[in-house]
Amino acid sequence: MNAEIKDEKTTLKGDQLEYNKNTEIAKSPKAFEIKYDAYDIFGSSGTLDKKTSHLTGNNVLIKSKLNEEFKGDRVDGTLDNMNLDFIGNVSGRIYQDGVPVNFKGDFVRAYFKKDAQGKNQIQRVEIRKNAVIEKEGTTLYSDYLEIQPEKKLVFGKDNTKAVLKDKDGTITTVTSNMMTGNLNTEIVDLVGKVVIIRKDKDKTLNATSTKAKIKNKDNIIELRGNVVVDDGESIITSDEADYNTKTNKVKARGNVFVDYKVNEKKSVTNANQINSGYNKILKK
């Protein structure tokens, strides 16, 4: 890249650059590179307004010194505050406590903020349409996902799905209207039309409820409201249920009813049984 435009903040390089000194707008009809703050920016073509630091570009890849990465078919936003929109075939990577969090979608909006040293740090990432977030054994899908790395939170709404893979290979798939989770503690709160399918080498468990909380590190799934659990041997309905994913035991409470697959049906009404979990529900 032979041409270069440089000031105290930005270095723009390209094989063919057009620069208007009056408007301070630089255009690159061909491949370009920009060095800005802690970021290296590459694209096949683009325009940079040096007055406002507004960038539009095609086939853009942005890399940070911390190995964060954003790329998409197009980018539109300002470099000064690093609030950028990525449109089309978007993918990227950020980090939480040194662990990579990969994401992709049709549209990504990235928000940054200045730290105490005046450097830009990622604050929030919104992913829309065909959104996917992956961290270690957890994958989230939705029409809208949001990551807040500083708070270690992820939020999803509209066609949300979480797929959690245990170390032993057991896969838990969860769908709901909305989810809020902490990727570090691996606690996920689910609201609205919750459906949980858990498959291991021996059996498959299907559960539905109004709300649920997955405590993945504690091996517990808490189901609340209109609970139905089908573990292959029986169908349990109740107001509440706690499922231990390690022991495969279900502890149900409140209006518990068990329909065994061998047509033995039993309604549980004894208060002690309801509070402690009916002994035949606790699968060994």
C-alpha positions in Angstrom: 0.0 0.0 0.0 1.8 3.1 -1.3 -0.5 6.0 -0.3 -0.7 7.2 3.3 -2.7 9.8 5.2 -1.6 10.3 8.8 -2.5 12.5 11.7 -2.0 12.3 15.5 -4.9 9.8 15.9 -5.3 7.9 12.6 -3.1 6.4 10.0 -4.9 5.4 6.7 -3.0 3.4 4.1 -4.1 2.2 0.6 -3.0 1.6 -2.9 -5.4 4.3 -4.1 -6.6 7.1 -1.8 -8.7 10.2 -2.6 -8.5 13.0 -0.1 -10.4 16.3 0.0 -8.5 18.8 2.2 -11.5 21.1 2.6 -14.0 18.4 3.8 -11.3 16.1 5.2 -13.0 13.1 3.7 -10.7 10.3 2.5 -12.0 7.7 0.1 -10.4 4.4 -0.8 -11.9 2.6 -3.8 -9.5 -0.3 -3.2 -8.2 -2.2 -0.2 -7.2 -0.1 2.8 -5.8 -0.3 6.3 -6.4 2.0 9.3 -4.5 2.2 12.5 -6.6 3.9 15.2 -6.0 3.8 18.9 -5.6 0.0 19.8 -7.3 -1.2 16.6 -6.2 -2.3 13.2 -8.9 -2.0 10.5 -8.9 -3.7 7.1 -11.4 -3.4 4.3 -11.8 -3.8 0.5 -13.1 -0.2 0.1 -14.3 2.6 2.3 -14.7 6.2 3.3 -13.3 8.0 6.4 -14.5 11.4 7.5 -11.5 12.6 9.5 -13.4 15.5 11.0 -16.1 13.2 12.6 -14.1 9.9 12.5 -17.1 8.4 10.7 -16.2 5.2 8.8 -18.1 3.3 6.1 -16.5 0.3 4.5 -17.0 -3.0 2.8 -15.6 -6.4 3.8 -14.2 -4.9 7.0 -12.2 -6.7 9.7 -11.3 -4.9 12.9 -8.8 -6.4 15.3 -7.8 -5.0 18.8 -4.5 -5.4 20.6 -6.4 -7.7 23.0 -7.1 -10.1 20.1 -10.8 -9.0 19.9 -12.2 -9.3 16.4 -15.2 -8.0 14.5 -15.9 -8.5 10.8 -18.8 -8.2 8.3 -19.7 -7.4 4.8 -20.2 -3.7 5.7 -19.5 -1.4 8.6 -20.9 2.0 9.5 -20.0 4.0 12.6 -17.6 6.4 14.3 -14.1 5.5 15.4 -13.8 8.1 18.1 -16.3 6.3 20.4 -16.1 3.0 18.5 -19.8 2.7 18.2 -20.0 0.6 15.0 -22.7 -1.3 13.1 -21.6 -4.4 11.2 -24.0 -5.6 8.5 -24.1 -9.0 6.7 -22.3 -12.2 7.6 -21.0 -10.7 10.8 -18.8 -12.7 13.2 -16.4 -11.8 16.0 -14.7 -12.7 19.2 -14.4 -11.0 22.6 -13.1 -12.3 25.9 -14.5 -12.8 29.4 -11.8 -13.4 32.0 -9.5 -14.7 29.3 -12.0 -17.1 27.8 -13.1 -16.4 24.2 -16.7 -15.7 23.4 -17.4 -16.1 19.7 -20.5 -14.7 18.1 -22.1 -14.3 14.7 -25.3 -12.9 13.1 -26.8 -10.8 10.3 -26.3 -7.6 12.2 -24.1 -6.6 15.1 -23.9 -3.3 16.9 -20.9 -2.8 19.1 -20.7 -0.2 21.9 -17.4 0.9 23.5 -16.6 3.2 26.4 -13.4 5.0 27.5 -11.5 3.4 30.4 -9.6 5.4 33.1 -6.6 5.6 30.6 -8.8 6.9 27.8 -8.7 3.7 25.9 -11.8 2.2 24.3 -13.2 -1.0 25.9 -16.1 -3.1 24.7 -19.2 -2.4 26.8 -22.0 -4.1 24.9 -22.6 -6.2 21.8 -26.0 -6.5 20.2 -26.5 -9.4 17.7 -29.7 -9.4 15.6 -31.2 -12.1 13.2 -29.6 -15.5 13.2 -27.7 -14.6 16.3 -25.3 -17.1 17.9 -23.0 -16.9 20.9 -20.6 -19.6 21.8 -18.5 -20.0 25.0 -16.9 -23.3 25.9 -19.7 -25.8 26.1 -22.5 -23.3 25.8 -24.2 -22.1 22.6 -27.0 -19.6 22.5 -29.3 -18.9 19.5 -31.9 -16.1 19.1 -33.2 -13.4 16.8 -31.7 -11.0 19.4 -28.8 -11.6 21.7 -26.9 -9.1 23.8 -23.5 -9.5 25.6 -22.3 -7.2 28.3 -18.8 -8.4 29.0 -18.1 -6.2 32.0 -21.2 -7.5 33.8 -20.6 -11.0 32.4 -24.3 -11.1 31.2 -26.0 -12.3 28.1 -29.6 -11.6 27.2 -31.8 -13.1 24.5 -35.4 -12.6 23.3 -37.5 -13.9 20.4 -36.9 -17.6 19.4 -34.2 -18.1 22.0 -32.4 -21.5 22.4 -29.5 -22.6 24.6 -27.5 -25.8 24.0 -25.4 -26.8 26.9 -22.9 -29.7 26.5 -21.6 -31.4 29.7 -18.1 -32.8 30.0 -19.6 -36.3 29.7 -21.2 -35.4 26.4 -24.8 -35.0 27.7 -26.6 -32.3 25.7 -29.3 -30.1 27.2 -31.4 -28.0 24.7 -33.6 -25.2 26.1 -36.0 -23.0 24.3 -38.0 -20.0 25.7 -39.4 -16.6 24.9 -36.7 -14.8 26.8 -33.4 -15.7 28.6 -30.9 -14.0 30.8 -27.7 -15.6 31.7 -24.3 -15.3 33.3 -21.7 -17.0 31.2 -19.3 -17.2 34.1 -21.6 -18.7 36.7 -23.5 -20.6 34.0 -26.8 -19.7 35.6 -29.6 -19.0 33.0 -33.0 -17.6 33.8 -35.8 -18.6 31.3 -39.2 -17.0 31.0 -42.2 -18.0 28.8 -43.0 -21.3 27.1 -39.9 -23.1 28.5 -39.0 -26.4 26.9 -36.1 -28.5 28.1 -34.8 -31.6 26.3 -31.9 -33.4 28.0 -30.2 -36.4 26.3 -27.6 -38.7 27.7 -26.5 -42.1 26.6 -29.3 -43.9 28.5 -32.4 -41.7 28.4 -34.0 -38.5 27.3 -35.9 -36.1 29.6 -38.5 -33.7 28.3 -39.7 -30.9 30.5 -41.9 -27.8 30.1 -42.8 -24.9 32.4 -43.7 -21.3 32.5 -40.3 -20.3 34.0 -37.0 -22.0 34.7 -33.5 -21.5 36.1 -30.6 -23.6 34.9 -27.7 -23.8 37.4 -25.3 -25.7 35.2 -22.4 -25.8 37.7 -24.7 -27.1 40.4 -26.4 -29.7 38.1 -29.8 -28.3 38.9 -32.7 -27.2 36.7 -35.5 -25.4 38.6 -38.9 -25.5 36.9 -41.7 -23.2 38.0 -45.3 -23.0 36.9 -47.3 -25.6 35.0 -44.5 -28.1 35.2 -44.6 -31.3 33.1 -41.6 -33.7 33.2 -41.4 -36.8 31.0 -38.4 -38.9 31.9 -39.4 -41.9 29.7 -40.7 -43.9 32.6 -43.4 -41.5 33.9 -45.0 -38.1 33.3 -44.9 -35.8 36.3 -47.1 -32.7 36.5 -46.7 -30.2 39.4 -46.5 -26.5 40.3 -42.7 -26.8 40.9 -40.0 -29.2 40.3 -36.2 -29.4 40.7 -34.3 -31.7 38.4 -30.8 -32.9 39.3 -29.0 -33.5 36.1 -26.3 -35.5 37.8 -28.5 -38.0 39.6 -31.5 -37.8 37.2 -33.8 -37.3 40.2 -36.9 -35.0 40.0 -38.2 -33.4 43.2 -41.7 -32.1 42.6 -43.9 -29.9 44.8 -47.4 -28.6 44.8 -50.3 -30.5 43.1 -48.1 -33.3 42.1 -49.5 -36.0 39.8 -47.6 -39.0 38.4 -48.7 -40.9 35.3 -46.5 -44.0 35.0 -46.0 -45.4 31.5 -47.4 -48.7 32.7 -50.7 -46.9 33.3 -50.3 -46.7 37.1 -51.5 -43.2 38.1 -51.1 -41.6 41.5 -52.1 -38.2 42.7 -49.9 -36.9 45.6 -51.8 -34.9 48.2 -50.0 -35.6 51.4 -48.3 -32.4 52.6 -45.1 -34.2 53.7 -44.8 -35.9 50.3 -45.3 -32.6 48.5 -42.7 -30.7 50.6 -40.1 -33.4 50.5 -40.6 -34.9 47.0 -42.6 -38.0 46.5 -40.3 -41.0 46.9 -41.3 -42.7 43.7 -40.5 -39.5 41.8 -37.0 -39.5 43.0 -35.5 -41.7 40.3 -32.6 -43.9 41.4 
